[in-house]
């Protein structure tokens, strides 16, 4: 009843297989894009950018990347923080080595460097899987953090061991450095999110995505019917690492501006992104956005409600946040393994039929 689908019919296979086959869904999607590009940049301030919008967009990219590997290809990874660090340090080296090149190319270059590193650490997936692959990627996490700490070349021999993003512009507008406006930070992240989400959606619906899902569901059967496990697994690692590397580059250059690898890209970052896709929904692009929004908004909500409104201690609120996230992960794994994305799909189907029961 809410959707009013009368007269919304398809006359071709392409129309029937499009991402938003229902007209109202397409209108809602376009309305969200219009608000994101034409409304929010004019009303956003530093608090909303730094506390909510920019981290949400960056974590959404990282969650999409990890979801491609874990949700679509079934290869468990605990090295997200390390691969984000690769993207951040690659972007820093490119920014300092080629100061006249556009920052967008630096970020894309950081993604390609991370993709190469991801393929290297993805090679064990050809022999091992499950828990053993998780341990291998966890070793990559610790090794990469150790490497960036111990080799001074990566941070240009800085005495502090930190890397600092120099000011760079796009069309004459600073997007990195201390003079960056909130709307500029937001817009450059938004452009990357829209393009990368569109690419991920098309990849997962095409031949490459189907080969990933075949490997995920049963790799032996997939190999029997002609799916090349070497190609499928390594492309999943490459594409996933490319997305995570771009997220790490944006996290360093646009969001933080200065990072120390152990603090910014430690093991907690890997688990944070993993929790996003578990709560949001494995094997779902929308679930990546939903999980990122939940994990970004939850600490802000608890801080404003409990610390600001009720006067609770900050440490108690932080512990409560961990308890809530842990409880939700258990609930979702038991009751609804497909996460918030599946709840959204169920709710939408109910609205399509309301007020009729079925």
Short mmCIF file of N, CA and C in Angstrom, two decimals, residues 1-154:
data_model
loop_
_atom_site.label_atom_id
_atom_site.label_comp_id
_atom_site.label_asym_id
_atom_site.label_seq_id
_atom_site.Cartn_x
_atom_site.Cartn_y
_atom_site.Cartn_z
N UNK A 1 0.83 -1.21 0.00
CA UNK A 1 0.00 0.00 0.00
C UNK A 1 0.86 1.26 0.00
N UNK A 2 1.93 1.24 0.80
CA UNK A 2 2.79 2.42 0.84
C UNK A 2 3.53 2.62 -0.48
N UNK A 3 3.79 1.50 -1.18
CA UNK A 3 4.61 1.60 -2.38
C UNK A 3 3.83 1.98 -3.63
N UNK A 4 2.51 1.65 -3.67
CA UNK A 4 1.69 1.99 -4.84
C UNK A 4 2.33 1.46 -6.12
N UNK A 5 2.42 0.13 -6.23
CA UNK A 5 3.13 -0.47 -7.34
C UNK A 5 2.26 -0.69 -8.58
N UNK A 6 1.00 -0.28 -8.54
CA UNK A 6 0.13 -0.45 -9.69
C UNK A 6 0.71 0.30 -10.90
N UNK A 7 0.83 -0.39 -12.02
CA UNK A 7 1.39 0.22 -13.23
C UNK A 7 2.89 0.21 -13.29
N UNK A 8 3.57 -0.28 -12.25
CA UNK A 8 5.03 -0.32 -12.24
C UNK A 8 5.47 -1.69 -12.78
N UNK A 9 5.45 -1.84 -14.10
CA UNK A 9 5.78 -3.13 -14.73
C UNK A 9 7.04 -2.99 -15.57
N UNK A 10 7.62 -4.14 -15.90
CA UNK A 10 8.90 -4.18 -16.62
C UNK A 10 8.67 -4.75 -18.02
N UNK A 11 9.43 -4.26 -18.97
CA UNK A 11 9.31 -4.72 -20.36
C UNK A 11 10.61 -5.29 -20.90
N UNK A 12 11.63 -5.45 -20.03
CA UNK A 12 12.90 -6.02 -20.47
C UNK A 12 13.59 -6.67 -19.29
N UNK A 13 14.51 -7.60 -19.58
CA UNK A 13 15.28 -8.24 -18.52
C UNK A 13 16.15 -7.23 -17.78
N UNK A 14 16.70 -6.27 -18.50
CA UNK A 14 17.54 -5.25 -17.85
C UNK A 14 16.74 -4.45 -16.83
N UNK A 15 15.51 -4.09 -17.18
CA UNK A 15 14.68 -3.34 -16.25
C UNK A 15 14.30 -4.20 -15.04
N UNK A 16 14.10 -5.49 -15.26
CA UNK A 16 13.70 -6.36 -14.16
C UNK A 16 14.86 -6.65 -13.22
N UNK A 17 16.09 -6.58 -13.72
CA UNK A 17 17.26 -6.90 -12.90
C UNK A 17 18.00 -5.68 -12.37
N UNK A 18 17.43 -4.50 -12.51
CA UNK A 18 18.13 -3.31 -12.03
C UNK A 18 18.19 -3.29 -10.51
N UNK A 19 19.07 -2.46 -9.98
CA UNK A 19 19.30 -2.44 -8.54
C UNK A 19 18.05 -2.06 -7.77
N UNK A 20 17.29 -1.10 -8.27
CA UNK A 20 16.05 -0.67 -7.62
C UNK A 20 14.89 -0.90 -8.59
N UNK A 21 14.31 -2.11 -8.62
CA UNK A 21 13.24 -2.38 -9.58
C UNK A 21 11.94 -1.66 -9.28
N UNK A 22 11.74 -1.26 -8.03
CA UNK A 22 10.51 -0.55 -7.65
C UNK A 22 10.73 0.95 -7.81
N UNK A 23 9.80 1.61 -8.47
CA UNK A 23 9.97 3.03 -8.80
C UNK A 23 10.16 3.88 -7.55
N UNK A 24 9.40 3.60 -6.47
CA UNK A 24 9.51 4.40 -5.26
C UNK A 24 10.90 4.28 -4.63
N UNK A 25 11.49 3.09 -4.72
CA UNK A 25 12.86 2.91 -4.22
C UNK A 25 13.84 3.79 -4.98
N UNK A 26 13.67 3.88 -6.30
CA UNK A 26 14.56 4.73 -7.11
C UNK A 26 14.39 6.19 -6.72
N UNK A 27 13.16 6.62 -6.52
CA UNK A 27 12.92 8.01 -6.12
C UNK A 27 13.54 8.30 -4.75
N UNK A 28 13.42 7.34 -3.84
CA UNK A 28 13.98 7.54 -2.50
C UNK A 28 15.51 7.60 -2.57
N UNK A 29 16.10 6.75 -3.40
CA UNK A 29 17.55 6.75 -3.57
C UNK A 29 18.03 8.08 -4.15
N UNK A 30 17.32 8.58 -5.16
CA UNK A 30 17.69 9.87 -5.75
C UNK A 30 17.50 11.01 -4.76
N UNK A 31 16.47 10.91 -3.92
CA UNK A 31 16.24 11.95 -2.91
C UNK A 31 17.38 11.97 -1.88
N UNK A 32 17.85 10.78 -1.50
CA UNK A 32 18.97 10.71 -0.56
C UNK A 32 20.22 11.31 -1.18
N UNK A 33 20.48 10.97 -2.45
CA UNK A 33 21.65 11.54 -3.13
C UNK A 33 21.54 13.06 -3.25
N UNK A 34 20.33 13.54 -3.56
CA UNK A 34 20.15 14.99 -3.67
C UNK A 34 20.42 15.68 -2.34
N UNK A 35 19.89 15.11 -1.26
CA UNK A 35 20.13 15.70 0.06
C UNK A 35 21.61 15.64 0.42
N UNK A 36 22.28 14.53 0.08
CA UNK A 36 23.69 14.38 0.43
C UNK A 36 24.57 15.38 -0.30
N UNK A 37 24.26 15.66 -1.57
CA UNK A 37 25.11 16.54 -2.37
C UNK A 37 24.66 18.00 -2.35
N UNK A 38 23.38 18.26 -2.20
CA UNK A 38 22.88 19.62 -2.38
C UNK A 38 22.38 20.28 -1.10
N UNK A 39 22.21 19.52 -0.03
CA UNK A 39 21.67 20.10 1.21
C UNK A 39 22.70 20.06 2.34
N UNK A 40 23.22 18.87 2.63
CA UNK A 40 24.11 18.71 3.79
C UNK A 40 25.36 19.58 3.69
N UNK A 41 26.02 19.72 2.51
CA UNK A 41 27.22 20.57 2.48
C UNK A 41 26.98 22.01 2.90
N UNK A 42 25.75 22.51 2.77
CA UNK A 42 25.45 23.89 3.13
C UNK A 42 25.11 24.07 4.60
N UNK A 43 24.83 22.97 5.31
CA UNK A 43 24.42 23.10 6.72
C UNK A 43 25.40 22.41 7.66
N UNK A 44 26.37 21.66 7.12
CA UNK A 44 27.27 20.90 7.97
C UNK A 44 28.26 21.83 8.67
N UNK A 45 28.62 21.48 9.91
CA UNK A 45 29.64 22.22 10.64
C UNK A 45 30.73 21.25 11.08
N UNK A 46 31.73 21.75 11.78
CA UNK A 46 32.87 20.91 12.15
C UNK A 46 32.46 19.74 13.03
N UNK A 47 31.53 19.96 13.97
CA UNK A 47 31.14 18.86 14.86
C UNK A 47 30.48 17.74 14.08
N UNK A 48 29.49 18.07 13.25
CA UNK A 48 28.77 17.05 12.50
C UNK A 48 29.70 16.34 11.51
N UNK A 49 30.66 17.07 10.95
CA UNK A 49 31.58 16.45 10.00
C UNK A 49 32.52 15.49 10.72
N UNK A 50 33.15 15.94 11.80
CA UNK A 50 34.19 15.15 12.47
C UNK A 50 33.63 14.06 13.37
N UNK A 51 32.42 14.26 13.89
CA UNK A 51 31.85 13.28 14.82
C UNK A 51 31.00 12.23 14.11
N UNK A 52 30.37 12.60 12.99
CA UNK A 52 29.39 11.69 12.39
C UNK A 52 29.66 11.43 10.91
N UNK A 53 29.55 12.46 10.07
CA UNK A 53 29.47 12.22 8.63
C UNK A 53 30.77 11.69 8.03
N UNK A 54 31.90 12.34 8.30
CA UNK A 54 33.16 11.91 7.69
C UNK A 54 33.57 10.52 8.17
N UNK A 55 33.58 10.23 9.49
CA UNK A 55 33.92 8.85 9.88
C UNK A 55 32.93 7.82 9.36
N UNK A 56 31.63 8.17 9.28
CA UNK A 56 30.66 7.23 8.72
C UNK A 56 30.98 6.89 7.28
N UNK A 57 31.28 7.89 6.47
CA UNK A 57 31.58 7.65 5.05
C UNK A 57 32.85 6.82 4.89
N UNK A 58 33.88 7.13 5.68
CA UNK A 58 35.14 6.40 5.55
C UNK A 58 34.97 4.95 6.01
N UNK A 59 34.30 4.76 7.14
CA UNK A 59 34.08 3.39 7.63
C UNK A 59 33.17 2.61 6.69
N UNK A 60 32.25 3.30 6.01
CA UNK A 60 31.39 2.62 5.04
C UNK A 60 32.23 2.03 3.91
N UNK A 61 33.23 2.78 3.44
CA UNK A 61 34.12 2.25 2.39
C UNK A 61 34.88 1.03 2.91
N UNK A 62 35.42 1.13 4.12
CA UNK A 62 36.16 -0.01 4.69
C UNK A 62 35.24 -1.21 4.88
N UNK A 63 34.00 -0.97 5.34
CA UNK A 63 33.07 -2.07 5.55
C UNK A 63 32.67 -2.73 4.24
N UNK A 64 32.48 -1.94 3.18
CA UNK A 64 32.18 -2.53 1.87
C UNK A 64 33.34 -3.41 1.42
N UNK A 65 34.56 -2.92 1.61
CA UNK A 65 35.73 -3.70 1.22
C UNK A 65 35.81 -5.02 1.98
N UNK A 66 35.64 -4.97 3.29
CA UNK A 66 35.71 -6.20 4.08
C UNK A 66 34.53 -7.11 3.76
N UNK A 67 33.38 -6.54 3.46
CA UNK A 67 32.21 -7.36 3.14
C UNK A 67 32.41 -8.11 1.82
N UNK A 68 33.11 -7.50 0.88
CA UNK A 68 33.41 -8.20 -0.37
C UNK A 68 34.22 -9.46 -0.08
N UNK A 69 35.17 -9.37 0.82
CA UNK A 69 36.04 -10.51 1.13
C UNK A 69 35.34 -11.52 2.03
N UNK A 70 34.71 -11.06 3.09
CA UNK A 70 34.11 -11.96 4.09
C UNK A 70 32.69 -12.35 3.70
N UNK A 71 31.86 -11.36 3.35
CA UNK A 71 30.46 -11.64 3.09
C UNK A 71 30.20 -12.27 1.74
N UNK A 72 30.92 -11.83 0.70
CA UNK A 72 30.66 -12.34 -0.64
C UNK A 72 31.55 -13.52 -1.02
N UNK A 73 32.81 -13.50 -0.57
CA UNK A 73 33.74 -14.58 -0.94
C UNK A 73 33.98 -15.59 0.17
N UNK A 74 33.56 -15.26 1.39
CA UNK A 74 33.68 -16.21 2.49
C UNK A 74 35.07 -16.40 3.03
N UNK A 75 35.97 -15.43 2.81
CA UNK A 75 37.35 -15.52 3.31
C UNK A 75 37.50 -14.63 4.54
N UNK A 76 37.59 -15.22 5.71
CA UNK A 76 37.63 -14.45 6.95
C UNK A 76 38.95 -13.69 7.07
N UNK A 77 38.85 -12.41 7.42
CA UNK A 77 40.04 -11.57 7.53
C UNK A 77 39.99 -10.75 8.81
N UNK A 78 41.12 -10.70 9.50
CA UNK A 78 41.27 -9.87 10.70
C UNK A 78 42.40 -8.86 10.53
N UNK A 79 42.73 -8.55 9.28
CA UNK A 79 43.84 -7.64 9.03
C UNK A 79 43.42 -6.29 8.48
N UNK A 80 42.17 -5.91 8.69
CA UNK A 80 41.66 -4.66 8.11
C UNK A 80 42.46 -3.45 8.57
N UNK A 81 42.77 -3.38 9.86
CA UNK A 81 43.53 -2.25 10.37
C UNK A 81 44.89 -2.13 9.71
N UNK A 82 45.57 -3.25 9.51
CA UNK A 82 46.88 -3.23 8.84
C UNK A 82 46.78 -2.76 7.41
N UNK A 83 45.74 -3.19 6.69
CA UNK A 83 45.59 -2.77 5.30
C UNK A 83 45.19 -1.29 5.22
N UNK A 84 44.43 -0.81 6.19
CA UNK A 84 44.15 0.63 6.24
C UNK A 84 45.45 1.41 6.48
N UNK A 85 46.34 0.84 7.29
CA UNK A 85 47.63 1.49 7.51
C UNK A 85 48.45 1.53 6.23
N UNK A 86 48.40 0.47 5.44
CA UNK A 86 49.10 0.48 4.16
C UNK A 86 48.59 1.61 3.29
N UNK A 87 47.26 1.77 3.21
CA UNK A 87 46.69 2.86 2.43
C UNK A 87 47.12 4.22 2.93
N UNK A 88 47.14 4.39 4.25
CA UNK A 88 47.51 5.67 4.83
C UNK A 88 48.98 6.01 4.54
N UNK A 89 49.87 5.06 4.76
CA UNK A 89 51.29 5.33 4.56
C UNK A 89 51.64 5.44 3.08
N UNK A 90 50.95 4.67 2.23
CA UNK A 90 51.18 4.82 0.79
C UNK A 90 50.74 6.19 0.32
N UNK A 91 49.60 6.66 0.83
CA UNK A 91 49.13 8.00 0.47
C UNK A 91 50.11 9.06 0.95
N UNK A 92 50.64 8.89 2.16
CA UNK A 92 51.60 9.86 2.70
C UNK A 92 52.88 9.91 1.85
N UNK A 93 53.41 8.75 1.49
CA UNK A 93 54.63 8.73 0.67
C UNK A 93 54.37 9.34 -0.71
N UNK A 94 53.22 9.09 -1.29
CA UNK A 94 52.90 9.67 -2.59
C UNK A 94 52.71 11.18 -2.49
N UNK A 95 52.08 11.64 -1.41
CA UNK A 95 51.87 13.08 -1.23
C UNK A 95 53.18 13.82 -1.07
N UNK A 96 54.13 13.22 -0.37
CA UNK A 96 55.40 13.90 -0.14
C UNK A 96 56.36 13.73 -1.33
N UNK A 97 56.24 12.63 -2.05
CA UNK A 97 57.14 12.40 -3.19
C UNK A 97 56.68 13.14 -4.44
N UNK A 98 55.37 13.30 -4.62
CA UNK A 98 54.82 13.96 -5.81
C UNK A 98 53.85 15.06 -5.37
N UNK A 99 54.37 16.16 -4.85
CA UNK A 99 53.47 17.20 -4.29
C UNK A 99 52.60 17.89 -5.33
N UNK A 100 52.96 17.83 -6.60
CA UNK A 100 52.19 18.53 -7.62
C UNK A 100 51.06 17.68 -8.21
N UNK A 101 51.00 16.42 -7.83
CA UNK A 101 49.96 15.53 -8.35
C UNK A 101 48.70 15.70 -7.51
N UNK A 102 47.54 15.58 -8.17
CA UNK A 102 46.26 15.75 -7.49
C UNK A 102 46.09 14.73 -6.37
N UNK A 103 45.51 15.16 -5.25
CA UNK A 103 45.33 14.29 -4.09
C UNK A 103 44.44 13.10 -4.41
N UNK A 104 43.50 13.27 -5.35
CA UNK A 104 42.64 12.15 -5.72
C UNK A 104 43.45 11.01 -6.31
N UNK A 105 44.45 11.34 -7.13
CA UNK A 105 45.32 10.31 -7.69
C UNK A 105 46.18 9.66 -6.62
N UNK A 106 46.58 10.44 -5.61
CA UNK A 106 47.33 9.86 -4.50
C UNK A 106 46.48 8.83 -3.76
N UNK A 107 45.21 9.17 -3.52
CA UNK A 107 44.33 8.25 -2.79
C UNK A 107 44.09 6.98 -3.61
N UNK A 108 43.86 7.15 -4.91
CA UNK A 108 43.67 5.97 -5.77
C UNK A 108 44.95 5.14 -5.83
N UNK A 109 46.10 5.83 -5.91
CA UNK A 109 47.37 5.10 -5.91
C UNK A 109 47.57 4.31 -4.63
N UNK A 110 47.17 4.89 -3.50
CA UNK A 110 47.26 4.18 -2.23
C UNK A 110 46.38 2.94 -2.25
N UNK A 111 45.21 3.05 -2.89
CA UNK A 111 44.35 1.88 -3.01
C UNK A 111 44.99 0.77 -3.82
N UNK A 112 45.65 1.12 -4.92
CA UNK A 112 46.30 0.10 -5.73
C UNK A 112 47.48 -0.54 -5.01
N UNK A 113 48.24 0.26 -4.25
CA UNK A 113 49.34 -0.31 -3.47
C UNK A 113 48.80 -1.30 -2.44
N UNK A 114 47.71 -0.92 -1.78
CA UNK A 114 47.11 -1.82 -0.78
C UNK A 114 46.57 -3.07 -1.44
N UNK A 115 46.01 -2.95 -2.66
CA UNK A 115 45.52 -4.12 -3.38
C UNK A 115 46.66 -5.12 -3.62
N UNK A 116 47.83 -4.60 -4.00
CA UNK A 116 48.98 -5.49 -4.23
C UNK A 116 49.40 -6.18 -2.93
N UNK A 117 49.42 -5.44 -1.84
CA UNK A 117 49.76 -6.03 -0.54
C UNK A 117 48.71 -7.05 -0.13
N UNK A 118 47.43 -6.75 -0.39
CA UNK A 118 46.36 -7.67 -0.06
C UNK A 118 46.47 -8.98 -0.82
N UNK A 119 46.84 -8.91 -2.09
CA UNK A 119 47.04 -10.13 -2.88
C UNK A 119 48.18 -10.95 -2.30
N UNK A 120 49.24 -10.29 -1.88
CA UNK A 120 50.39 -10.99 -1.29
C UNK A 120 49.97 -11.77 -0.05
N UNK A 121 49.22 -11.11 0.83
CA UNK A 121 48.80 -11.79 2.06
C UNK A 121 47.59 -12.68 1.82
N UNK A 122 46.97 -12.58 0.64
CA UNK A 122 45.86 -13.47 0.31
C UNK A 122 46.29 -14.79 -0.27
N UNK A 123 47.56 -14.93 -0.61
CA UNK A 123 48.05 -16.19 -1.18
C UNK A 123 47.81 -17.40 -0.27
N UNK A 124 47.93 -17.27 1.07
CA UNK A 124 47.64 -18.44 1.91
C UNK A 124 46.21 -18.96 1.78
N UNK A 125 45.28 -18.12 1.29
CA UNK A 125 43.89 -18.56 1.16
C UNK A 125 43.74 -19.68 0.14
N UNK A 126 44.74 -19.88 -0.71
CA UNK A 126 44.67 -20.96 -1.68
C UNK A 126 44.87 -22.32 -1.02
N UNK A 127 45.46 -22.32 0.17
CA UNK A 127 45.73 -23.58 0.87
C UNK A 127 44.94 -23.73 2.17
N UNK A 128 44.65 -22.63 2.81
CA UNK A 128 43.98 -22.69 4.11
C UNK A 128 42.70 -21.86 4.07
N UNK A 129 41.79 -22.11 4.99
CA UNK A 129 40.56 -21.34 5.06
C UNK A 129 40.04 -21.39 6.49
N UNK A 130 38.98 -20.61 6.73
CA UNK A 130 38.35 -20.60 8.04
C UNK A 130 39.24 -19.98 9.10
N UNK A 131 39.32 -20.66 10.24
CA UNK A 131 40.07 -20.15 11.39
C UNK A 131 41.54 -19.93 11.04
N UNK A 132 42.12 -20.82 10.24
CA UNK A 132 43.54 -20.73 9.92
C UNK A 132 43.83 -19.50 9.04
N UNK A 133 42.91 -19.20 8.13
CA UNK A 133 43.08 -17.99 7.32
C UNK A 133 42.93 -16.75 8.18
N UNK A 134 42.01 -16.78 9.14
CA UNK A 134 41.85 -15.65 10.05
C UNK A 134 43.14 -15.39 10.82
N UNK A 135 43.80 -16.46 11.27
CA UNK A 135 45.07 -16.30 11.99
C UNK A 135 46.15 -15.74 11.07
N UNK A 136 46.15 -16.16 9.80
CA UNK A 136 47.14 -15.64 8.85
C UNK A 136 46.95 -14.15 8.61
N UNK A 137 45.70 -13.71 8.45
CA UNK A 137 45.46 -12.28 8.26
C UNK A 137 45.72 -11.50 9.55
N UNK A 138 45.49 -12.14 10.69
CA UNK A 138 45.83 -11.49 11.96
C UNK A 138 47.34 -11.29 12.06
N UNK A 139 48.11 -12.25 11.59
CA UNK A 139 49.57 -12.08 11.55
C UNK A 139 49.95 -10.93 10.63
N UNK A 140 49.24 -10.77 9.51
CA UNK A 140 49.50 -9.64 8.62
C UNK A 140 49.24 -8.32 9.34
N UNK A 141 48.18 -8.27 10.15
CA UNK A 141 47.88 -7.06 10.92
C UNK A 141 49.06 -6.67 11.81
N UNK A 142 49.55 -7.61 12.59
CA UNK A 142 50.65 -7.30 13.51
C UNK A 142 51.95 -7.01 12.76
N UNK A 143 52.19 -7.73 11.67
CA UNK A 143 53.42 -7.51 10.92
C UNK A 143 53.43 -6.12 10.29
N UNK A 144 52.32 -5.69 9.70
CA UNK A 144 52.28 -4.39 9.04
C UNK A 144 52.44 -3.25 10.04
N UNK A 145 51.78 -3.36 11.20
CA UNK A 145 51.94 -2.32 12.22
C UNK A 145 53.38 -2.28 12.70
N UNK A 146 53.99 -3.44 12.92
CA UNK A 146 55.41 -3.49 13.33
C UNK A 146 56.30 -2.87 12.26
N UNK A 147 56.02 -3.18 10.98
CA UNK A 147 56.85 -2.67 9.89
C UNK A 147 56.82 -1.15 9.83
N UNK A 148 55.63 -0.57 9.93
CA UNK A 148 55.53 0.89 9.84
C UNK A 148 56.11 1.58 11.07
N UNK A 149 56.20 0.85 12.17
CA UNK A 149 56.82 1.43 13.36
C UNK A 149 58.33 1.36 13.31
N UNK A 150 58.88 0.30 12.73
CA UNK A 150 60.30 0.02 12.84
C UNK A 150 61.13 0.54 11.68
N UNK A 151 60.52 0.82 10.54
CA UNK A 151 61.27 1.29 9.37
C UNK A 151 61.06 2.79 9.22
N UNK A 152 62.04 3.62 9.54
CA UNK A 152 61.84 5.08 9.53
C UNK A 152 61.52 5.65 8.15
N UNK A 153 61.87 4.95 7.08
CA UNK A 153 61.60 5.46 5.74
C UNK A 153 60.11 5.72 5.52
N UNK A 154 59.27 4.91 6.14
CA UNK A 154 57.84 5.05 5.92
C UNK A 154 57.29 6.36 6.48
#
